[in-house]
Amino acid sequence: MAQTQARTMPGVLELLPREQIAFQRMLDVIARNYRLFGFLPIETPVMEFSQVLLTKSGGETERQVYFVQSTGALEKDGQPELALRFDLTVPLARYVAEHERELSFPFRRYQIQRVYRGERAQRGRFREFYQCDIDVIGKDHLSTRYDAEIPAVIHSVFRELAIGPFTIQLNHRKLMRGFFEGLGIADGEQQMLVLREVDKLDKRGADAVRATLTGEGFGLAEDVVAKILQFVQVRSTSLADAVDKLDALGAGSDTFEQGRDELKQVLTMVRDLGVPENRFALNLSIARGLDYYTGMVYETTLDEHPEIGSICSGGRYDNLAGQYTKSHLPGVGISIGATRLFWQLREAGLIATADSTVQALVTQMDEAHLADYLALANELRAGGIATETVMEGGKLGKQFKYADRAGIRFVLVLGDEELAKGTVTVKDMRRNDQFEVKREELIKALRVELEQAAVMPVARD
Amino acid sequence: MAQTQARTMPGVLELLPREQIAFQRMLDVIARNYRLFGFLPIETPVMEFSQVLLTKSGGETERQVYFVQSTGALEKDGQPELALRFDLTVPLARYVAEHERELSFPFRRYQIQRVYRGERAQRGRFREFYQCDIDVIGKDHLSTRYDAEIPAVIHSVFRELAIGPFTIQLNHRKLMRGFFEGLGIADGEQQMLVLREVDKLDKRGADAVRATLTGEGFGLAEDVVAKILQFVQVRSTSLADAVDKLDALGAGSDTFEQGRDELKQVLTMVRDLGVPENRFALNLSIARGLDYYTGMVYETTLDEHPEIGSICSGGRYDNLAGQYTKSHLPGVGISIGATRLFWQLREAGLIATADSTVQALVTQMDEAHLADYLALANELRAGGIATETVMEGGKLGKQFKYADRAGIRFVLVLGDEELAKGTVTVKDMRRNDQFEVKREELIKALRVELEQAAVMPVARD
């Protein structure tokens, strides 16, 4: 038969089973913590009507969209009616607007699905990747208190993921806006441009940003730029320090004061929610590229891997779904780009290949005893232990080797002797240990071992 | 702002949160049982190269494919290079061929992802739907013993789903083929056409099928058709009955005898694997529409809802990935179409809306105690209880109503009195019961209740 080369498109992360297991565990930790904080699951179709998907977005997004056409539509040569979602926010807006009457507000949803962007193929850039989002959507209004829950969720997720110490960094768009207004940069458009430059501080360095801001395009005075750079370099080391540094900024416009008040309130509540003070900090340089944040903004970085950048970002927005409904729907949320995070953690050596989901392998010594092996596998499964049975024998050594390579922890041997005595010989591949156990005590023995292994190491705060 | 109508494309099943929770539980049960039997998870990208996806398929599939183009590719007006997967079998074939050297064989994988078909929009027909597949792939050969594991997995899944009594129906393509050869219908093409007609037996009835087969197109003799219809009406009521009925078929060709031997071996092993004899049966009418099955074929039906048709189907095939690799890769597998199944079960009233994933709601009586409410929520979450906190108070009655509508089981009240006594008042919304418990005993008390509720009703065999 003429053969086609078996290959995936570039820009996707396709994993081998044991990598997939490690990735799935990461998603499970994220989902479990989202649920723990009272967020409800939803899923939306991978496709939306192009018209729905592209109402708001600018040219950049549109250039990255994947359009979808059925064969029939292709033949008609029309403009594509459908497109793949490029984030989970637009589908959420559409979902909330479509099902508004059937939802309770504040609506707390989590969503863990893949999104699609026609990025230029490049190492570490993905065209298909998981986003793990939470949002709380209010109807007409949403208390700032919800903004304080977000860092508590972030803390809970990354503590359990145990990928090292991290810092949740907080800022407020109104504080920033008020500050700029105080410097005479009152035009929103101009503020946004300055914010975008300031956002590049870490990447380009202070000198380059200063040069741009005093240069032709912006034409800001030296002392104004100095104040801006001083402002954006504010970081706090504790809650008290954050409050002090906020107070030290001096008086400002109403917008400025509102931002400062909300920041203080949120920071205090984050502490009340049990987040250790070394896990969150004021960082007045956080602006977030997106234009739609209007209040709190969040970024999270790994203390020992700043090169990875923000691993979880988000913020408060004024109105989620203005393009679909007249209802005013303010919200606050964050997103974890799980595919990129997993890839980066693997690159940084912070994630190991997981053990198999298969916990026990029932070996085959003698074909004549196959029914006994199957019965043993049944017992194990009934006891909740994921079990594979060797269906075609061969040398026992080879069966052990298979288990070892596959990452299966327990290899069970049921020979004539064991059958006569009513026992099973267990080889623990992890501990390189071997023991014989009575058949009726087998499940309990394996469970104890497996439960000990399942206790995840929790990073110290 | 000019508004766009918020709507999803037709042919998708978008769920409200509590329906999503019920659906997710169904997927979880399926995945857990797949893992229990030693299958490993993989995921493949939603898109494949069109060339890879469409190597084998005929016109029918091609007409239903969704093609994908990035904006850049659209502008170039070329033929679409990418398409959405229409099943999980072709991506599996590509995956195994691409990663062949990195996989251990027999390769046991499960895959639970959505697939896409440009079906005509119709009630109960989906353009996006979940498939939940398992396959065991051998290298060069794969023992028939693996074919016997498949019904054991099916039994385990549907017993735990507890959607009523079911029967796993088995047949063998070689038995069928040998039988037809014995009747002088030796041409493979012709057999396939007859099998397709026979496959319509349940839908069209015996008379219509007989008319077609004796009619112009087929021109079979009356007695040949009578034998065919007698053959396909064979059903067994127990393992012994199945063996008797197979023996009663009389001698046949090598192909026929091979099919009969394998069927007997598989049926016996299915029993050895602990599947009760009333849960599996020989059904010589099962042909499966697909051309690539070459050995065992499986269908599963709900005894009390035959109108739903097969809820889980599959079989044995000779060579998975001949279009991508020279390796000979025989396999056996099944697929559960979870979206359609969920929809049908809901239509039949067999699935109820789930309780919320939120297990406890901390109410707000007095804003001044907010920090106490947050601390209580922290304690609950640390104890593994999914908890939502009321952030903006209002009447307590309203907060209870919210919990009731949202399907949250426990509503917690922490008033002045409770704070003074170190207790919490718990309202159990399910039992319509209320009790006061010491703060330090709260988590244990709720856990006991929740664990009792989590014990799923298991259908009797």
GROMACS .gro file of C-alpha atoms in nm, chain A residues 8-9 95 138 150 252 280 283 320-321 341 347 372 388 395 409 412 422 448-449:
model
   20
    8THR     CA    1   0.117   1.574   1.356
    9MET     CA    2   0.096   1.938   1.261
   95TYR     CA    3  -2.234   3.130   2.708
  138GLY     CA    4  -2.184   3.940   3.861
  150ILE     CA    5  -0.869   3.486   4.318
  252GLY     CA    6  -0.420   6.144   4.413
  280PHE     CA    7   0.160   3.765   4.748
  283ASN     CA    8   0.390   4.496   4.210
  320LEU     CA    9  -1.804   4.068   3.004
  321ALA     CA   10  -2.057   4.044   2.728
  341LEU     CA   11   0.336   2.564   3.166
  347GLU     CA   12   1.224   2.200   3.004
  372ASP     CA   13  -0.642  -1.814   3.813
  388GLU     CA   14  -0.300  -0.538   3.370
  395LYS     CA   15   1.004  -1.564   3.028
  409ARG     CA   16   0.487  -0.053   4.045
  412LEU     CA   17   0.245  -1.018   4.104
  422GLY     CA   18  -0.305  -1.935   4.901
  448VAL     CA   19  -0.149   0.093   5.204
  449GLU     CA   20   0.158   0.126   4.984
   0.00000   0.00000   0.00000
